[in-house]
GROMACS .gro file of C-alpha atoms in nm:
model
  358
    1MET     CA    1   5.966  11.200  13.987
    2THR     CA    2   6.137  11.112  14.312
    3ILE     CA    3   6.230  10.749  14.364
    4ARG     CA    4   6.476  10.667  14.639
    5ASN     CA    5   6.747  10.419  14.546
    6LEU     CA    6   6.883  10.204  14.826
    7HIS     CA    7   7.200  10.047  14.698
    8ASN     CA    8   7.424   9.864  14.941
    9PRO     CA    9   7.687   9.594  14.883
   10TYR     CA   10   7.594   9.262  15.039
   11LYS     CA   11   7.870   9.007  15.058
   12ALA     CA   12   7.889   8.660  15.206
   13GLY     CA   13   8.008   8.697  15.561
   14ALA     CA   14   7.877   9.052  15.588
   15ALA     CA   15   4.049   9.258  15.673
   16PRO     CA   16   3.765   9.313  15.905
   17GLN     CA   17   3.544   9.007  15.934
   18ALA     CA   18   3.229   9.017  15.725
   19ARG     CA   19   2.886   8.984  15.878
   20GLY     CA   20   2.713   8.649  15.878
   21ILE     CA   21   2.415   8.565  15.659
   22ALA     CA   22   2.087   8.651  15.826
   23GLY     CA   23   1.976   8.366  16.051
   24SER     CA   24   2.324   8.216  16.068
   25ARG     CA   25   2.622   8.270  16.292
   26ILE     CA   26   2.865   8.129  16.040
   27GLN     CA   27   3.135   8.393  15.997
   28LEU     CA   28   3.189   8.475  15.632
   29ALA     CA   29   3.501   8.601  15.463
   30ASN     CA   30   3.631   8.695  15.119
   31MET     CA   31   3.285   8.722  14.972
   32GLY     CA   32   3.316   8.780  14.600
   33GLY     CA   33   3.690   8.828  14.629
   34GLU     CA   34   3.918   8.832  14.326
   35ALA     CA   35   4.097   8.520  14.452
   36ASP     CA   36   3.787   8.311  14.382
   37ALA     CA   37   3.662   8.495  14.074
   38TRP     CA   38   3.683   8.183  13.858
   39LEU     CA   39   3.528   7.949  14.115
   40GLU     CA   40   3.244   8.130  14.288
   41PRO     CA   41   3.008   8.185  13.990
   42MET     CA   42   3.036   7.817  13.898
   43LEU     CA   43   2.974   7.707  14.258
   44ALA     CA   44   2.672   7.936  14.288
   45ASP     CA   45   2.510   7.745  14.002
   46PHE     CA   46   2.607   7.400  14.128
   47LEU     CA   47   2.493   7.468  14.484
   48SER     CA   48   2.165   7.613  14.363
   49LEU     CA   49   2.106   7.307  14.145
   50ALA     CA   50   2.197   7.070  14.429
   51ALA     CA   51   1.958   7.239  14.672
   52ASN     CA   52   1.676   7.243  14.416
   53LEU     CA   53   1.728   6.878  14.320
   54CYS     CA   54   1.718   6.765  14.681
   55ASN     CA   55   1.456   7.019  14.794
   56THR     CA   56   1.680   7.158  15.067
   57SER     CA   57   1.742   7.512  15.181
   58ILE     CA   58   2.124   7.506  15.199
   59GLY     CA   59   2.395   7.400  14.955
   60MET     CA   60   2.765   7.378  15.036
   61MET     CA   61   3.093   7.261  14.885
   62SER     CA   62   3.394   7.184  15.100
   63GLN     CA   63   3.760   7.180  15.001
   64LEU     CA   64   3.963   6.922  15.192
   65HIS     CA   65   4.341   6.959  15.158
   66ALA     CA   66   4.352   6.946  14.776
   67ASP     CA   67   4.482   7.247  14.583
   68LEU     CA   68   4.206   7.424  14.391
   69GLY     CA   69   4.430   7.708  14.279
   70LEU     CA   70   4.308   7.977  14.519
   71GLN     CA   71   4.533   8.277  14.567
   72HIS     CA   72   4.434   8.327  14.931
   73PRO     CA   73   4.297   8.002  15.077
   74PHE     CA   74   4.210   7.953  15.442
   75VAL     CA   75   4.457   7.729  15.624
   76SER     CA   76   4.317   7.523  15.913
   77VAL     CA   77   4.506   7.322  16.174
   78ASN     CA   78   4.401   6.959  16.147
   79LYS     CA   79   4.568   6.699  16.371
   80GLY     CA   80   4.861   6.930  16.429
   81ARG     CA   81   4.922   7.017  16.064
   82GLY     CA   82   4.819   7.307  15.846
   83ASP     CA   83   4.575   7.212  15.572
   84VAL     CA   84   4.403   7.418  15.307
   85ARG     CA   85   4.036   7.383  15.397
   86ASN     CA   86   3.751   7.599  15.272
   87GLN     CA   87   3.372   7.583  15.254
   88TRP     CA   88   3.143   7.769  15.013
   89TRP     CA   89   2.779   7.817  15.117
   90ARG     CA   90   2.458   7.917  14.944
   91PHE     CA   91   2.170   8.010  15.174
   92PRO     CA   92   1.808   8.092  15.083
   93GLY     CA   93   1.780   8.426  14.906
   94GLN     CA   94   2.153   8.443  14.835
   95THR     CA   95   2.255   8.517  14.477
   96GLY     CA   96   2.620   8.413  14.510
   97VAL     CA   97   2.823   8.206  14.753
   98SER     CA   98   3.011   8.287  15.073
   99ARG     CA   99   3.337   8.127  15.185
  100THR     CA  100   3.410   8.007  15.537
  101ALA     CA  101   3.632   7.778  15.740
  102VAL     CA  102   3.395   7.641  16.005
  103ASP     CA  103   3.322   7.275  16.076
  104PHE     CA  104   3.467   6.998  15.861
  105SER     CA  105   3.378   6.693  16.072
  106LEU     CA  106   3.080   6.594  15.859
  107CYS     CA  107   3.266   6.647  15.533
  108GLU     CA  108   3.568   6.451  15.656
  109TYR     CA  109   3.333   6.164  15.738
  110ALA     CA  110   3.166   6.176  15.396
  111ALA     CA  111   3.501   6.201  15.216
  112ARG     CA  112   3.611   5.869  15.366
  113ARG     CA  113   3.343   5.698  15.155
  114PRO     CA  114   3.455   5.759  14.793
  115ARG     CA  115   3.187   5.720  14.526
  116GLU     CA  116   2.918   5.680  14.791
  117LEU     CA  117   2.644   5.915  14.905
  118THR     CA  118   2.637   5.998  15.274
  119GLU     CA  119   2.286   6.078  15.401
  120ILE     CA  120   2.194   6.158  15.761
  121ALA     CA  121   1.822   6.221  15.814
  122ASP     CA  122   1.859   6.383  16.158
  123LEU     CA  123   2.198   6.504  16.277
  124GLN     CA  124   2.069   6.589  16.622
  125ALA     CA  125   1.956   6.229  16.672
  126ASP     CA  126   2.291   6.090  16.551
  127PRO     CA  127   2.534   6.056  16.846
  128ARG     CA  128   2.832   6.095  16.612
  129PHE     CA  129   2.736   6.448  16.502
  130ALA     CA  130   2.481   6.579  16.755
  131GLY     CA  131   2.749   6.804  16.905
  132SER     CA  132   2.886   6.939  16.577
  133ALA     CA  133   2.888   7.313  16.518
  134LEU     CA  134   2.633   7.286  16.237
  135SER     CA  135   2.389   7.075  16.439
  136ASP     CA  136   2.433   7.222  16.784
  137GLY     CA  137   2.453   7.590  16.690
  138THR     CA  138   2.294   7.826  16.442
  139PRO     CA  139   2.177   7.742  16.171
  140HIS     CA  140   2.072   7.417  16.354
  141VAL     CA  141   2.111   7.182  16.060
  142ARG     CA  142   1.910   6.862  16.093
  143PHE     CA  143   1.942   6.696  15.751
  144TYR     CA  144   2.277   6.643  15.576
  145ALA     CA  145   2.376   6.467  15.254
  146ALA     CA  146   2.707   6.474  15.068
  147VAL     CA  147   2.898   6.312  14.781
  148PRO     CA  148   3.279   6.312  14.773
  149LEU     CA  149   3.455   6.498  14.491
  150VAL     CA  150   3.745   6.284  14.373
  151ALA     CA  151   4.017   6.384  14.126
  152ALA     CA  152   4.133   6.156  13.846
  153ASN     CA  153   4.442   6.060  14.049
  154GLY     CA  154   4.224   5.946  14.340
  155GLU     CA  155   4.281   6.256  14.553
  156VAL     CA  156   3.970   6.365  14.744
  157MET     CA  157   3.917   6.732  14.659
  158GLY     CA  158   3.620   6.782  14.890
  159THR     CA  159   3.246   6.724  14.910
  160LEU     CA  160   2.928   6.855  14.753
  161CYS     CA  161   2.667   6.888  15.028
  162VAL     CA  162   2.301   6.977  15.082
  163MET     CA  163   2.146   7.056  15.421
  164ASP     CA  164   1.817   7.152  15.575
  165ARG     CA  165   1.692   7.271  15.912
  166ALA     CA  166   1.421   7.003  15.904
  167THR     CA  167   1.465   6.626  15.907
  168LYS     CA  168   1.408   6.451  15.576
  169THR     CA  169   1.521   6.173  15.344
  170LEU     CA  170   1.598   6.179  14.973
  171ASP     CA  171   1.410   5.959  14.729
  172SER     CA  172   1.592   5.738  14.478
  173ARG     CA  173   1.565   5.989  14.195
  174GLN     CA  174   1.708   6.268  14.409
  175ARG     CA  175   1.998   6.049  14.521
  176ASP     CA  176   2.080   5.951  14.164
  177ALA     CA  177   2.063   6.311  14.037
  178PHE     CA  178   2.271   6.437  14.331
  179ILE     CA  179   2.547   6.181  14.265
  180LYS     CA  180   2.553   6.269  13.894
  181LEU     CA  181   2.571   6.639  13.975
  182GLY     CA  182   2.870   6.565  14.197
  183ARG     CA  183   3.042   6.390  13.905
  184GLN     CA  184   2.984   6.695  13.688
  185LEU     CA  185   3.137   6.922  13.952
  186GLU     CA  186   3.433   6.683  13.977
  187THR     CA  187   3.489   6.719  13.602
  188GLN     CA  188   3.474   7.099  13.618
  189LEU     CA  189   3.717   7.120  13.911
  190GLU     CA  190   3.957   6.870  13.754
  191SER     CA  191   3.955   7.058  13.422
  192ARG     CA  192   4.028   7.382  13.601
  193ARG     CA  193   4.311   7.224  13.799
  194THR     CA  194   4.467   7.086  13.480
  195MET     CA  195   4.441   7.424  13.309
  196GLN     CA  196   4.595   7.600  13.606
  197LYS     CA  197   4.886   7.357  13.614
  198LEU     CA  198   4.955   7.432  13.249
  199GLU     CA  199   4.928   7.805  13.314
  200GLN     CA  200   5.160   7.773  13.611
  201GLN     CA  201   5.421   7.601  13.400
  202THR     CA  202   5.430   7.901  13.168
  203LEU     CA  203   5.480   8.132  13.470
  204THR     CA  204   5.745   7.930  13.655
  205ASP     CA  205   6.119   7.927  13.602
  206GLY     CA  206   6.208   7.569  13.517
  207LEU     CA  207   6.540   7.575  13.704
  208THR     CA  208   6.461   7.745  14.035
  209GLY     CA  209   6.086   7.682  14.066
  210ILE     CA  210   6.012   8.050  14.136
  211GLY     CA  211   5.841   8.297  13.905
  212ASN     CA  212   5.988   8.365  13.563
  213ARG     CA  213   6.014   8.694  13.374
  214ARG     CA  214   5.660   8.663  13.238
  215SER     CA  215   5.509   8.609  13.582
  216PHE     CA  216   5.718   8.897  13.717
  217ASP     CA  217   5.581   9.134  13.453
  218LEU     CA  218   5.223   9.026  13.529
  219ARG     CA  219   5.268   9.058  13.904
  220LEU     CA  220   5.433   9.398  13.878
  221ARG     CA  221   5.137   9.531  13.681
  222GLU     CA  222   4.898   9.388  13.941
  223GLU     CA  223   5.089   9.540  14.232
  224TRP     CA  224   5.124   9.872  14.054
  225THR     CA  225   4.748   9.887  14.004
  226ARG     CA  226   4.697   9.802  14.371
  227HIS     CA  227   4.955  10.067  14.469
  228LEU     CA  228   4.760  10.334  14.280
  229ARG     CA  229   4.418  10.215  14.397
  230ASN     CA  230   4.502  10.181  14.767
  231ALA     CA  231   4.755  10.467  14.787
  232ARG     CA  232   5.020  10.242  14.942
  233PRO     CA  233   5.399  10.245  14.891
  234LEU     CA  234   5.565   9.986  14.671
  235SER     CA  235   5.928   9.869  14.675
  236MET     CA  236   6.141   9.651  14.452
  237LEU     CA  237   6.476   9.480  14.497
  238MET     CA  238   6.707   9.358  14.222
  239VAL     CA  239   6.976   9.102  14.304
  240ASP     CA  240   7.244   8.933  14.099
  241VAL     CA  241   7.549   8.716  14.161
  242ASP     CA  242   7.887   8.881  14.116
  243TYR     CA  243   8.138   8.704  13.892
  244PHE     CA  244   7.883   8.438  13.802
  245LYS     CA  245   8.041   8.379  13.459
  246GLN     CA  246   8.374   8.303  13.624
  247TYR     CA  247   8.197   8.067  13.864
  248ASN     CA  248   8.040   7.883  13.570
  249ASP     CA  249   8.371   7.870  13.383
  250THR     CA  250   8.556   7.739  13.686
  251TYR     CA  251   8.311   7.486  13.830
  252GLY     CA  252   8.088   7.411  13.531
  253HIS     CA  253   7.732   7.499  13.434
  254PRO     CA  254   7.568   7.230  13.651
  255ALA     CA  255   7.736   7.386  13.954
  256GLY     CA  256   7.614   7.728  13.843
  257ASP     CA  257   7.260   7.597  13.808
  258ALA     CA  258   7.278   7.443  14.156
  259LEU     CA  259   7.399   7.776  14.296
  260LEU     CA  260   7.108   7.968  14.140
  261THR     CA  261   6.858   7.711  14.270
  262GLN     CA  262   7.000   7.740  14.621
  263LEU     CA  263   7.010   8.120  14.603
  264ALA     CA  264   6.641   8.127  14.504
  265ARG     CA  265   6.558   7.933  14.822
  266VAL     CA  266   6.769   8.170  15.031
  267LEU     CA  267   6.610   8.480  14.880
  268ARG     CA  268   6.262   8.344  14.942
  269SER     CA  269   6.323   8.256  15.308
  270PRO     CA  270   6.294   8.608  15.460
  271LEU     CA  271   5.993   8.715  15.252
  272ARG     CA  272   5.629   8.761  15.351
  273ALA     CA  273   5.351   8.571  15.179
  274SER     CA  274   5.253   8.889  14.991
  275ASP     CA  275   5.605   8.946  14.854
  276PHE     CA  276   5.699   8.809  14.514
  277LEU     CA  277   6.028   8.662  14.396
  278ALA     CA  278   6.116   8.590  14.033
  279ARG     CA  279   6.419   8.500  13.826
  280TYR     CA  280   6.448   8.805  13.607
  281GLY     CA  281   6.705   8.649  13.377
  282GLY     CA  282   7.038   8.468  13.399
  283ASP     CA  283   7.176   8.521  13.749
  284GLU     CA  284   6.948   8.818  13.820
  285PHE     CA  285   6.651   8.802  14.059
  286SER     CA  286   6.369   9.050  14.125
  287LEU     CA  287   6.166   9.095  14.442
  288ILE     CA  288   5.839   9.290  14.458
  289LEU     CA  289   5.752   9.417  14.806
  290PRO     CA  290   5.393   9.550  14.826
  291ASP     CA  291   5.298   9.796  15.102
  292THR     CA  292   5.668   9.848  15.181
  293GLU     CA  293   5.827  10.184  15.246
  294GLU     CA  294   6.196  10.269  15.213
  295VAL     CA  295   6.277  10.159  15.567
  296GLY     CA  296   6.101   9.830  15.512
  297ALA     CA  297   6.298   9.770  15.192
  298HIS     CA  298   6.618   9.830  15.391
  299GLN     CA  299   6.504   9.572  15.646
  300VAL     CA  300   6.434   9.312  15.379
  301ALA     CA  301   6.775   9.381  15.227
  302GLU     CA  302   6.938   9.326  15.566
  303ARG     CA  303   6.755   8.997  15.611
  304ILE     CA  304   6.873   8.886  15.269
  305LYS     CA  305   7.227   8.987  15.362
  306ARG     CA  306   7.216   8.779  15.678
  307ALA     CA  307   7.054   8.481  15.503
  308VAL     CA  308   7.319   8.476  15.228
  309ALA     CA  309   7.599   8.508  15.485
  310MET     CA  310   7.474   8.209  15.684
  311VAL     CA  311   7.482   7.968  15.389
  312LYS     CA  312   7.778   7.740  15.326
  313TRP     CA  313   7.798   7.770  14.950
  314PRO     CA  314   7.950   7.487  14.745
  315HIS     CA  315   8.293   7.535  14.585
  316ALA     CA  316   8.334   7.902  14.684
  317GLU     CA  317   8.172   8.183  14.876
  318ILE     CA  318   7.959   8.414  14.660
  319GLU     CA  319   7.895   8.785  14.657
  320ILE     CA  320   7.572   8.951  14.547
  321SER     CA  321   7.489   9.302  14.434
  322LEU     CA  322   7.156   9.442  14.546
  323GLY     CA  323   6.970   9.752  14.439
  324ALA     CA  324   6.638   9.881  14.565
  325ALA     CA  325   6.383  10.146  14.485
  326THR     CA  326   6.068  10.266  14.657
  327VAL     CA  327   5.780  10.472  14.524
  328THR     CA  328   5.521  10.640  14.746
  329PRO     CA  329   5.161  10.729  14.655
  330SER     CA  330   5.250  11.098  14.619
  331GLU     CA  331   5.508  11.034  14.349
  332MET     CA  332   5.409  11.049  13.985
  333CYS     CA  333   5.576  10.780  13.776
  334ASP     CA  334   5.500  10.446  13.616
  335PHE     CA  335   5.608  10.096  13.710
  336HIS     CA  336   5.874  10.097  13.438
  337ALA     CA  337   6.047  10.380  13.623
  338LEU     CA  338   6.040  10.180  13.946
  339LEU     CA  339   6.195   9.881  13.771
  340GLN     CA  340   6.461  10.095  13.605
  341ALA     CA  341   6.549  10.265  13.934
  342ALA     CA  342   6.601   9.934  14.115
  343ASP     CA  343   6.801   9.794  13.823
  344LYS     CA  344   7.017  10.107  13.805
  345ALA     CA  345   7.083  10.094  14.179
  346MET     CA  346   7.200   9.735  14.147
  347TYR     CA  347   7.417   9.821  13.845
  348LEU     CA  348   7.583  10.110  14.029
  349ARG     CA  349   7.648   9.888  14.326
  350LYS     CA  350   7.793   9.613  14.112
  351HIS     CA  351   8.023   9.836  13.908
  352GLY     CA  352   8.110  10.080  14.185
  353ARG     CA  353   8.263   9.826  14.422
  354ASN     CA  354   8.611   9.957  14.372
  355GLN     CA  355   8.509  10.317  14.437
  356PRO     CA  356   8.592  10.470  14.777
  357HIS     CA  357   8.227  10.473  14.886
  358ALA     CA  358   8.167  10.105  14.797
   0.00000   0.00000   0.00000
């Protein structure tokens, strides 16, 4: 086994787009992806039921700003700000659902009418929406109906929608059933959100707000599996604060807690969205760097060094010890060896400061 250890002292002051559904130019992405594994089967059923109840050809659910717990949501720019906005579609002949980020104007309009059904018999005859992407372009939607999906706290999660390429109106029974189906979807989404919040609490360090040891172990196993499957390099950094016990003894435990919280923010600042930071224990932090070779790990370490050096720390300047390890696809080992190599590199750095090479 060959794992390269990168141990340096750092001190303060030192995816192709998927094809569209036949007959539609809506660009699809992340179809059946693992990020939506919990959501997509449920939505496939709800959208199929909604379309059947209303006798329409298309069902859709939109997500407007609210967090539904997706690992890789689309982020759209809305009025100069970045919002999480997604749409899930079910077209005729489709067995599942497809996710997009296309045109939210109709759903934004419907969402402004909580607990009410929005029904537009002919979009192309409505001056407000005749120029919308859904009406003006393929698939040339004419009929649109939607009910807002509202969380228990009043937050609008999105809309449940049905559409058709022909003009039509719903009868009273269809409207009533559609509204009730929307309430059922609200309940399912709210239950899932509550469960995810509870799960997140068990995976989050209560002091720093980053991942805890349990979430680190889970993420490392996930990234190791991805490393083996995709034949991509994987790196890890281990960081801890030198003389942290003396800092606590001198300035008190609340000051030590504040230092760790601030350090977590500093460590997170130079990372990519795909990187993962966790509090490994005490004053020790772990960083998982997917698709990162040895050179890349060095670069991350340098960014951390600069970030730590730029901070004005309370009470006293701090020093950190950092160790790193990288494994390539050609190397035969397990993720425990990667973790041990990074931890050993940090230990050697920490306890070899007074050696000539330190």
